[in-house]
Short mmCIF file of C-alpha atoms and ligand atoms in Angstrom, two decimals:
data_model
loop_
_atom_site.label_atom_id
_atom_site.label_comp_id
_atom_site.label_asym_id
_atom_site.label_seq_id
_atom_site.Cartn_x
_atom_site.Cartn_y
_atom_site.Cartn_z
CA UNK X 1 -5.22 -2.89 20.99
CA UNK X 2 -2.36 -2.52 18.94
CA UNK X 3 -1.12 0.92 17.44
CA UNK X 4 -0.83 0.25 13.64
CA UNK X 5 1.22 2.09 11.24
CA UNK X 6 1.45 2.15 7.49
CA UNK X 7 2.13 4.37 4.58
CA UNK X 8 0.12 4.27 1.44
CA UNK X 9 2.86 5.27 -1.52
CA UNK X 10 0.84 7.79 -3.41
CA UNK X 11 1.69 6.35 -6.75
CA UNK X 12 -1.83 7.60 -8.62
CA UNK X 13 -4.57 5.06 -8.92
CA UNK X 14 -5.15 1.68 -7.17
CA UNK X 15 -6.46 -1.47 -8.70
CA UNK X 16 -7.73 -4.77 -7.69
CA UNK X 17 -4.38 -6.06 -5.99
CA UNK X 18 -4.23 -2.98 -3.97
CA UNK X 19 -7.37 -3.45 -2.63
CA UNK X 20 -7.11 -6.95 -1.72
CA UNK X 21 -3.41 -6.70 -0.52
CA UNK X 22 -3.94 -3.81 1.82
CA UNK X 23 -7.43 -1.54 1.48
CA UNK X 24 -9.65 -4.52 2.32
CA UNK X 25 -7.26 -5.35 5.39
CA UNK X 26 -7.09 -1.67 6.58
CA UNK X 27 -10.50 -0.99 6.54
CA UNK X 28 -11.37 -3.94 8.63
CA UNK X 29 -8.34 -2.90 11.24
CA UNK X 30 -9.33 0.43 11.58
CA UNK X 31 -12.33 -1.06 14.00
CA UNK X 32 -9.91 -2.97 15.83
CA UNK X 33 -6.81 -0.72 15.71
CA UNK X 34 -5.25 2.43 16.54
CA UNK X 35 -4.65 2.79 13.27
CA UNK X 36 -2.63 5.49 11.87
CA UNK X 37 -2.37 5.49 7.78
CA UNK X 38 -0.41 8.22 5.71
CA UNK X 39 0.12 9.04 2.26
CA UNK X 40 4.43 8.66 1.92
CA UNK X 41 4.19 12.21 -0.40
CA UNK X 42 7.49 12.82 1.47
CA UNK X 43 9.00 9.12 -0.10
CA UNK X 44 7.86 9.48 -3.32
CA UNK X 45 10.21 12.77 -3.70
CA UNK X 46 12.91 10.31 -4.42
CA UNK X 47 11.50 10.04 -7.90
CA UNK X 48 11.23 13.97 -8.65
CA UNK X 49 7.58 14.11 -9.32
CA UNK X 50 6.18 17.79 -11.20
CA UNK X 51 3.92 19.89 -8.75
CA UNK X 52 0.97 18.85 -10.35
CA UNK X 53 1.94 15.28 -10.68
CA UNK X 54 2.74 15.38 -6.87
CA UNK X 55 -0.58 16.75 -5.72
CA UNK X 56 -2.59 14.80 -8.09
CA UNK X 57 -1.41 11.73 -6.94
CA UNK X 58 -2.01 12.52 -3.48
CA UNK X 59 -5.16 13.41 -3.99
CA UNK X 60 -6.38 11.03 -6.37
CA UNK X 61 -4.78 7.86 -3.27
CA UNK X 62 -6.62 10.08 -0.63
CA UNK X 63 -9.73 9.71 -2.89
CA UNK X 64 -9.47 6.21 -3.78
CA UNK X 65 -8.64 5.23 0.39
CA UNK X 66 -11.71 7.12 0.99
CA UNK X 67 -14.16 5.09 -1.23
CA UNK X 68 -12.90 2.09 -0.55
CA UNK X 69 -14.17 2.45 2.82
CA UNK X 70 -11.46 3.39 5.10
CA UNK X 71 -13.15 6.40 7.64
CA UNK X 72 -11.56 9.55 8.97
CA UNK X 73 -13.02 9.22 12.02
CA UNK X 74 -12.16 5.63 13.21
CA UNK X 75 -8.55 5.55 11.87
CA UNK X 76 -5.79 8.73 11.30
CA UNK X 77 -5.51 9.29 7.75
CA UNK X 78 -3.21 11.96 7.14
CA UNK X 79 -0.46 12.97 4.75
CA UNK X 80 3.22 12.67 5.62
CA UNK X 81 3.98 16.10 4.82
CA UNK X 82 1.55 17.71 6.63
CA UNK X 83 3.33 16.21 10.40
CA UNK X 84 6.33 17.68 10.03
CA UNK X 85 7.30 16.41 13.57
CA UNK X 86 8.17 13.16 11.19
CA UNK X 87 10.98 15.40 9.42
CA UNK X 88 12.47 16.66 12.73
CA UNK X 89 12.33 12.83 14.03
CA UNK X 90 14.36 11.92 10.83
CA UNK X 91 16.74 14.30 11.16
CA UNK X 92 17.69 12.97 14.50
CA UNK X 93 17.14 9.41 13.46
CA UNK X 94 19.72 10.00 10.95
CA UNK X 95 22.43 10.84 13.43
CA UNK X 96 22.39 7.14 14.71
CA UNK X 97 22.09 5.48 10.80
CA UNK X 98 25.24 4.39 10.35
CA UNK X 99 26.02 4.96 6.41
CA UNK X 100 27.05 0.89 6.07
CA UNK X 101 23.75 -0.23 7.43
CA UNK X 102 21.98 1.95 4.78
CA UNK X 103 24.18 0.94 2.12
CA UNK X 104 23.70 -2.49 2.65
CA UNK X 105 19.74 -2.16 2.89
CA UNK X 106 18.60 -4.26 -0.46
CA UNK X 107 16.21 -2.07 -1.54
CA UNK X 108 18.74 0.44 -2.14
CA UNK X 109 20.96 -1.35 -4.12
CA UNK X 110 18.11 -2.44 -6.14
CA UNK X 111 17.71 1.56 -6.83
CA UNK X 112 21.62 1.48 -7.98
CA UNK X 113 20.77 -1.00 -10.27
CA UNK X 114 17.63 0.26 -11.74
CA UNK X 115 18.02 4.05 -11.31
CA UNK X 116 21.59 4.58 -11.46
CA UNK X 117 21.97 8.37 -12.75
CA UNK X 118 19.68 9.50 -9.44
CA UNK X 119 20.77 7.90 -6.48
CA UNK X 120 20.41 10.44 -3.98
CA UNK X 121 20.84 10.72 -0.28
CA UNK X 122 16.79 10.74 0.04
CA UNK X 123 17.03 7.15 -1.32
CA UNK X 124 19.52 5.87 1.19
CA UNK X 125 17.80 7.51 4.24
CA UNK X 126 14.65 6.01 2.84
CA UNK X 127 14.28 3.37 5.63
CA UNK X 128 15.34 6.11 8.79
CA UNK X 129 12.17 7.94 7.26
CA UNK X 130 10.20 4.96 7.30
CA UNK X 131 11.43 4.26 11.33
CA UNK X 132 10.07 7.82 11.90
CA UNK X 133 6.98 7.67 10.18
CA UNK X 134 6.33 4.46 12.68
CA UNK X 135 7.49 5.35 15.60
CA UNK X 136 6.55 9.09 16.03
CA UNK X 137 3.21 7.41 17.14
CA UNK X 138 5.11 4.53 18.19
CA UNK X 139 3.73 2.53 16.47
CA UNK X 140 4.30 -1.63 17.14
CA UNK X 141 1.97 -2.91 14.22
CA UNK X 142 2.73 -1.97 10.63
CA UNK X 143 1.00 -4.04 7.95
CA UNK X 144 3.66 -4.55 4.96
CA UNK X 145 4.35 -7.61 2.43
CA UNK X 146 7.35 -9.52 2.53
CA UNK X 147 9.51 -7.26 0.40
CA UNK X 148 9.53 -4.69 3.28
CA UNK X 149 10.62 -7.10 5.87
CA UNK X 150 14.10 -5.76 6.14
CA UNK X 151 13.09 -1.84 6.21
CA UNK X 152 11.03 -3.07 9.32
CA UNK X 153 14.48 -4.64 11.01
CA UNK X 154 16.11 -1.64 10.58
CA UNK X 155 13.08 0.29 12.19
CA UNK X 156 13.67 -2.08 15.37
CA UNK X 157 17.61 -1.34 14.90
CA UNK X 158 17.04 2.49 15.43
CA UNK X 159 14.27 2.03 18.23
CA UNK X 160 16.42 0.14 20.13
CA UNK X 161 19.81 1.88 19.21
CA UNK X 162 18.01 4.95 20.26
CA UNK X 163 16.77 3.56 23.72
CA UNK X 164 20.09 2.18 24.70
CA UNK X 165 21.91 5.54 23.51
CA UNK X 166 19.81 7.24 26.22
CA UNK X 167 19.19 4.93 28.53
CA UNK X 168 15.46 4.73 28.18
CA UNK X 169 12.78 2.42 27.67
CA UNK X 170 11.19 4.72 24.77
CA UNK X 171 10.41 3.69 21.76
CA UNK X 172 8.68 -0.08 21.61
CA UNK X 173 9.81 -2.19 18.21
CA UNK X 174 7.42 -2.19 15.43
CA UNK X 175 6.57 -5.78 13.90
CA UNK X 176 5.45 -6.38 10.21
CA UNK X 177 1.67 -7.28 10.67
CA UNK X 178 1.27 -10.74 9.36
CA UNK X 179 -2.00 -12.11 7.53
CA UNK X 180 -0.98 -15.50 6.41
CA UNK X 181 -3.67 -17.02 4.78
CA UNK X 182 -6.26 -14.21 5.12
CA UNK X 183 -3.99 -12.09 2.03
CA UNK X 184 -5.74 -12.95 -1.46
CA UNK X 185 -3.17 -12.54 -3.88
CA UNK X 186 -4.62 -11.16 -6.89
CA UNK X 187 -3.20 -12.66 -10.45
CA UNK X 188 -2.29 -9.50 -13.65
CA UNK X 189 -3.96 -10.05 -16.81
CA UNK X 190 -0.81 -10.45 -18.50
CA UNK X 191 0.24 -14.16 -17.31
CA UNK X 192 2.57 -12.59 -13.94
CA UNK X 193 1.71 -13.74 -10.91
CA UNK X 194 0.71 -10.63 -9.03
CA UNK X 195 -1.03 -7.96 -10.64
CA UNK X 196 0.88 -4.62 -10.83
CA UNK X 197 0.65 -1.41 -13.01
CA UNK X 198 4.38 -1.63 -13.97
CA UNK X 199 4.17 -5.07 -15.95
CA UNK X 200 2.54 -3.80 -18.34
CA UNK X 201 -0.88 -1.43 -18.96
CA UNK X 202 -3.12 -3.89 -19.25
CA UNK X 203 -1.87 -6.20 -16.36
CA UNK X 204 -4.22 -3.91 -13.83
CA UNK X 205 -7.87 -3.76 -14.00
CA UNK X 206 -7.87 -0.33 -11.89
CA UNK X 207 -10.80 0.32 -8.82
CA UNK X 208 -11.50 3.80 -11.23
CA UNK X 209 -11.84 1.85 -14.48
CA UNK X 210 -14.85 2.41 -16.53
CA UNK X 211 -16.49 -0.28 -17.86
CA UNK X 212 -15.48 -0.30 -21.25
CA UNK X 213 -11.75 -0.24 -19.99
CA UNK X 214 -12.25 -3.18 -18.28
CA UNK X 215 -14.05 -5.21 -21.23
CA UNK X 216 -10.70 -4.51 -23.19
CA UNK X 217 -7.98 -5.46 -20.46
CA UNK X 218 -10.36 -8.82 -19.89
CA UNK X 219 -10.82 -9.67 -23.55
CA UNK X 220 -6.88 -9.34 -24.15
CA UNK X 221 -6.08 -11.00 -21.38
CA UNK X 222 -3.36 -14.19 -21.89
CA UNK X 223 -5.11 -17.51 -21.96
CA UNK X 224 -3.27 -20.72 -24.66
CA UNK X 225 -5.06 -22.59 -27.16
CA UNK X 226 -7.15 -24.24 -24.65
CA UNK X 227 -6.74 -27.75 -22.85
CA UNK X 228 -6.99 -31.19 -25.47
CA UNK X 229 -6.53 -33.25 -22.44
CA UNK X 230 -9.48 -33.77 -19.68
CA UNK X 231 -8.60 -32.18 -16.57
CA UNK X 232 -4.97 -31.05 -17.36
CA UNK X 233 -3.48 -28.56 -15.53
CA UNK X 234 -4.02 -25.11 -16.34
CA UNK X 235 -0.97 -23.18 -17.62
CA UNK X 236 0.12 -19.97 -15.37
CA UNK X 237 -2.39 -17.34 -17.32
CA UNK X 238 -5.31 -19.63 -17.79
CA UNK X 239 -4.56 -20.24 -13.82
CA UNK X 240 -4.63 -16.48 -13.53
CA UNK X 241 -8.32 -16.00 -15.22
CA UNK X 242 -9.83 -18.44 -13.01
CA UNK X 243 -8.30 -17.05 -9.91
CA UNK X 244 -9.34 -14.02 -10.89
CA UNK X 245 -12.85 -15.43 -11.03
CA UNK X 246 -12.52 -17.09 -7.81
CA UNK X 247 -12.25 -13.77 -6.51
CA UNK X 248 -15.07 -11.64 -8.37
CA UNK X 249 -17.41 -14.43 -9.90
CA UNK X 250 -20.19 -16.32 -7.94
CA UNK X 251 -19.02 -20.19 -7.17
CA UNK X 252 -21.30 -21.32 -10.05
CA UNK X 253 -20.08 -18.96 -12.23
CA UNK X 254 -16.92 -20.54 -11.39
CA UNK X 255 -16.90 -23.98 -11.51
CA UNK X 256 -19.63 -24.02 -14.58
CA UNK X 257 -16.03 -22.50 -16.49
CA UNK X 258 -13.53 -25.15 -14.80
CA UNK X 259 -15.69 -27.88 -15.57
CA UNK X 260 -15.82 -26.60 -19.45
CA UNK X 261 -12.14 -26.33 -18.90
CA UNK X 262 -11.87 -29.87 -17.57
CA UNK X 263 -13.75 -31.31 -20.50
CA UNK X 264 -12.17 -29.30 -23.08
CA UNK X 265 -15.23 -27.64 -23.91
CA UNK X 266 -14.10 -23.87 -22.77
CA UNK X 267 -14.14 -20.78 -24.82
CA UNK X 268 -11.80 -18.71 -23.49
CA UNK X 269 -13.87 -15.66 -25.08
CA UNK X 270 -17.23 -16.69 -23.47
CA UNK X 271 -15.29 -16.86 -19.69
CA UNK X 272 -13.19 -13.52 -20.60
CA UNK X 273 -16.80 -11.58 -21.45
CA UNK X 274 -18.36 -13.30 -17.79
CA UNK X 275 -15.21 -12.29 -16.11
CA UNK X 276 -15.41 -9.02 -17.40
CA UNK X 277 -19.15 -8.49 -16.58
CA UNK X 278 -18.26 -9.28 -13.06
CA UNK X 279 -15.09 -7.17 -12.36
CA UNK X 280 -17.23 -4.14 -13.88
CA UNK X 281 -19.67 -5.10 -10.96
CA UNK X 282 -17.34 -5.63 -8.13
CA UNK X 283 -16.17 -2.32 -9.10
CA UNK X 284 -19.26 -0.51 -10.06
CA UNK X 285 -19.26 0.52 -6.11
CA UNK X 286 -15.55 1.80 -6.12
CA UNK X 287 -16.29 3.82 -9.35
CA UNK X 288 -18.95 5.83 -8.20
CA UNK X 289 -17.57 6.49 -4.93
CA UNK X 290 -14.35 7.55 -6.33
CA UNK X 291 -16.27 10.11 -8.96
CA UNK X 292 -18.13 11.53 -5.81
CA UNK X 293 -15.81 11.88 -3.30
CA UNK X 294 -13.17 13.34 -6.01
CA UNK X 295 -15.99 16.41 -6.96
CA UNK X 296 -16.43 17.18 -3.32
CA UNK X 297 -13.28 19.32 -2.26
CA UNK X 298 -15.12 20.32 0.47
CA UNK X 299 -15.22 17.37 2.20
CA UNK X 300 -11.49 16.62 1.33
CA UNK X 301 -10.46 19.54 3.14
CA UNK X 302 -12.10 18.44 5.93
CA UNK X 303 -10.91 15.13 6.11
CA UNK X 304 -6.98 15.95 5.56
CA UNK X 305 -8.38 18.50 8.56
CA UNK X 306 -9.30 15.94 10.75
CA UNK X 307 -6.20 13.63 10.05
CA UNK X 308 -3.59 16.41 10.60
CA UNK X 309 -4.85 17.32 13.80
CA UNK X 310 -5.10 13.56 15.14
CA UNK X 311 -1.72 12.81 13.88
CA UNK X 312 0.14 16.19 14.88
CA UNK X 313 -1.66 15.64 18.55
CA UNK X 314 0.13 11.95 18.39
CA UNK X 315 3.47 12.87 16.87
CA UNK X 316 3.86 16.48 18.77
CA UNK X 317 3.69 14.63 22.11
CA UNK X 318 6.57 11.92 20.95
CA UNK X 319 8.37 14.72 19.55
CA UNK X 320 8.47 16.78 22.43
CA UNK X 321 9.37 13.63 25.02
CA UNK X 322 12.59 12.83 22.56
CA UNK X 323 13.66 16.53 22.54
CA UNK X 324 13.74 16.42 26.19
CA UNK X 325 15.38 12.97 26.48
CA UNK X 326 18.19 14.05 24.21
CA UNK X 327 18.53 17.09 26.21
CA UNK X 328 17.00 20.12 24.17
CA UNK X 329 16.02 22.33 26.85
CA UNK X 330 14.07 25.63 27.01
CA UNK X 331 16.31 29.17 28.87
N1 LIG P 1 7.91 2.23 1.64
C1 LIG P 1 6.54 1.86 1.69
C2 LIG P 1 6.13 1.27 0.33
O1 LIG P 1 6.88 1.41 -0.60
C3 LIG P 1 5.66 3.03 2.02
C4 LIG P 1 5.96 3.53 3.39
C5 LIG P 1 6.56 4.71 3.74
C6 LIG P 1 5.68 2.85 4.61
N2 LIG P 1 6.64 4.81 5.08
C7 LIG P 1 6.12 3.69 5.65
C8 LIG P 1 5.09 1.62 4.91
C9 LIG P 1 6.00 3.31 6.98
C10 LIG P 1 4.97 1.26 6.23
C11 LIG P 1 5.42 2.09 7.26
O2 LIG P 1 5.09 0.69 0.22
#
């Protein structure tokens, strides 16, 4: 059994992608795992969030985990800023991050590029937080795509730098958990490749959507002016609406549309309104769940109860073991 680590940026509401990049994956590890997932509140200060906008989005990811089946009882689901042992594991991560490894890290100088008039030092201590939020329950498993590859090298760089500054066989290295073939990549409405909230609004069919939302992102979906050769390939956003169907549509539903496709005989409208019909379905489930668990504040107390204890009772004993190996001591 594996100790598994991951945060869950708590950027508001989660859509398909989401859920079959990482929700579906967590809530099968959680049975497997000692899993440990937290809400990154503490990351997303980078950005300056309002109050409200802060809590709301916490909430609403908390809400959205919740219904999409990952359980406060198998797993830890907690939020960063209620362990503070993370912070005081930062701070002394930070005395061993050498500014030039930071600077170098790519996803910083992607923030220069892109968010030039607030680059501040929260941004390039990003990954040291990261480290800490990992290996306060040292944690060897953390489930991440490819684009946080090099945040997890420089988790193993302070691990290690840490054991060998003290001599100690401490911390173990945290690997990036790898699903190959098991990730579904899901395809945005809007012809990209991956489906994300940022392209654009209606790229996203969200888990929350209600069904009259997700009639209009379907029917204004990108397709072309449909195939005049049998069996052609299918350009990038026609690709994308059958993938999508792949992935919410029965088989038949499926190929009865490819094989229109194949003999030029599809109506792009006619697929769009099937498509549609099914993604309301898939997410009928998610909907409700979300509108219940979000009304009951009573059980969210207790469940950001449950996780703060579990993960306080994991980090407090790390935190306490470092303290003495660095040589804090009690009069
Ligand atoms: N940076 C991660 C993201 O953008 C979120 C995150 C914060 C995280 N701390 C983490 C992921 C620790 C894995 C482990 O998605």
């Amino acid at each position: 059994m594996e100790t598994v680590v991951s945060g869950i940026r708590s950027t508001g509401n989660l859509h398909l992608g989401n859920y079959f990049g990482a929700l579906k994956n967590f809530v099968k590890m959680q049975y497997e795992h000692n899993c440990f997932f937290f809400i990154a509140d503490y990351h997303s200060l980078t950005t300056h969030p309002t109050p409200s906008d802060l809590h709301n989005n916490v909430r609403q990811v908390l809400v959205e985990y919740l219904a999409s089946g990952l359980n406060p009882e198998a797993s830890t689901l907690y939020i960063q800023s209620n362990v503070p042992e993370t912070t005081e594991l930062y701070l002394l991560l930070n005395m061993n991050a050498y500014i030039g490894e930071l600077e170098r890290c790519t996803s910083f100088k992607e923030k220069i590029r892109n968010q030039n008039e607030n680059i501040n030092a929260g941004l390039l201590t990003y990954p040291v937080l990261m480290a800490a939020d990992v290996i306060i329950h040292k944690g060897t498993k953390v489930p991440v795509g490819k684009d946080q590859e090099q945040h997890l090298e420089m988790m193993r760089t302070f691990a290690n730098r840490f054991n060998r500054m003290y001599n100690v066989d401490y911390f173990p290295e945290p690997f990036a958990f790898n699903f190959g073939e098991q990730l579904i990549k899901i395809p945005g409405l809007d012809g990209s490749t991956k489906m994300s909230k940022s392209d654009s609004e209606n790229s996203a069919i969200f888990l929350s959507d209600e069904p009259e939302t997700i009639r209009k992102k379907v029917m204004k979906a990108i397709t072309d002016a449909g195939p005049t050769i049998p069996n052609q390939d299918k350009p990038q956003a026609v690709e994308n609406i059958f993938n999508l169907m792949k992935v919410l549509s029965s088989v038949e539903t499926y190929a009865h549309f490819d094989e229109l496709y194949n003999n030029c005989r599809i109506r792009y409208g006619d697929m769009k309104k099937q498509l549609a019909e099914d993604a309301i379905k898939f997410t009928g489930p998610f909907r409700e769940k979300i509108k219940e668990i979000s009304s009951d504040n009573e059980y969210l107390r207790k469940v950001v109860k449950i996780g703060t204890d579990k993960a306080r009772e994991s980090a407090s004993k790390t935190i306490s073991e470092v303290r003495e190996i660095i040589g804090f001591k009690t009069f």
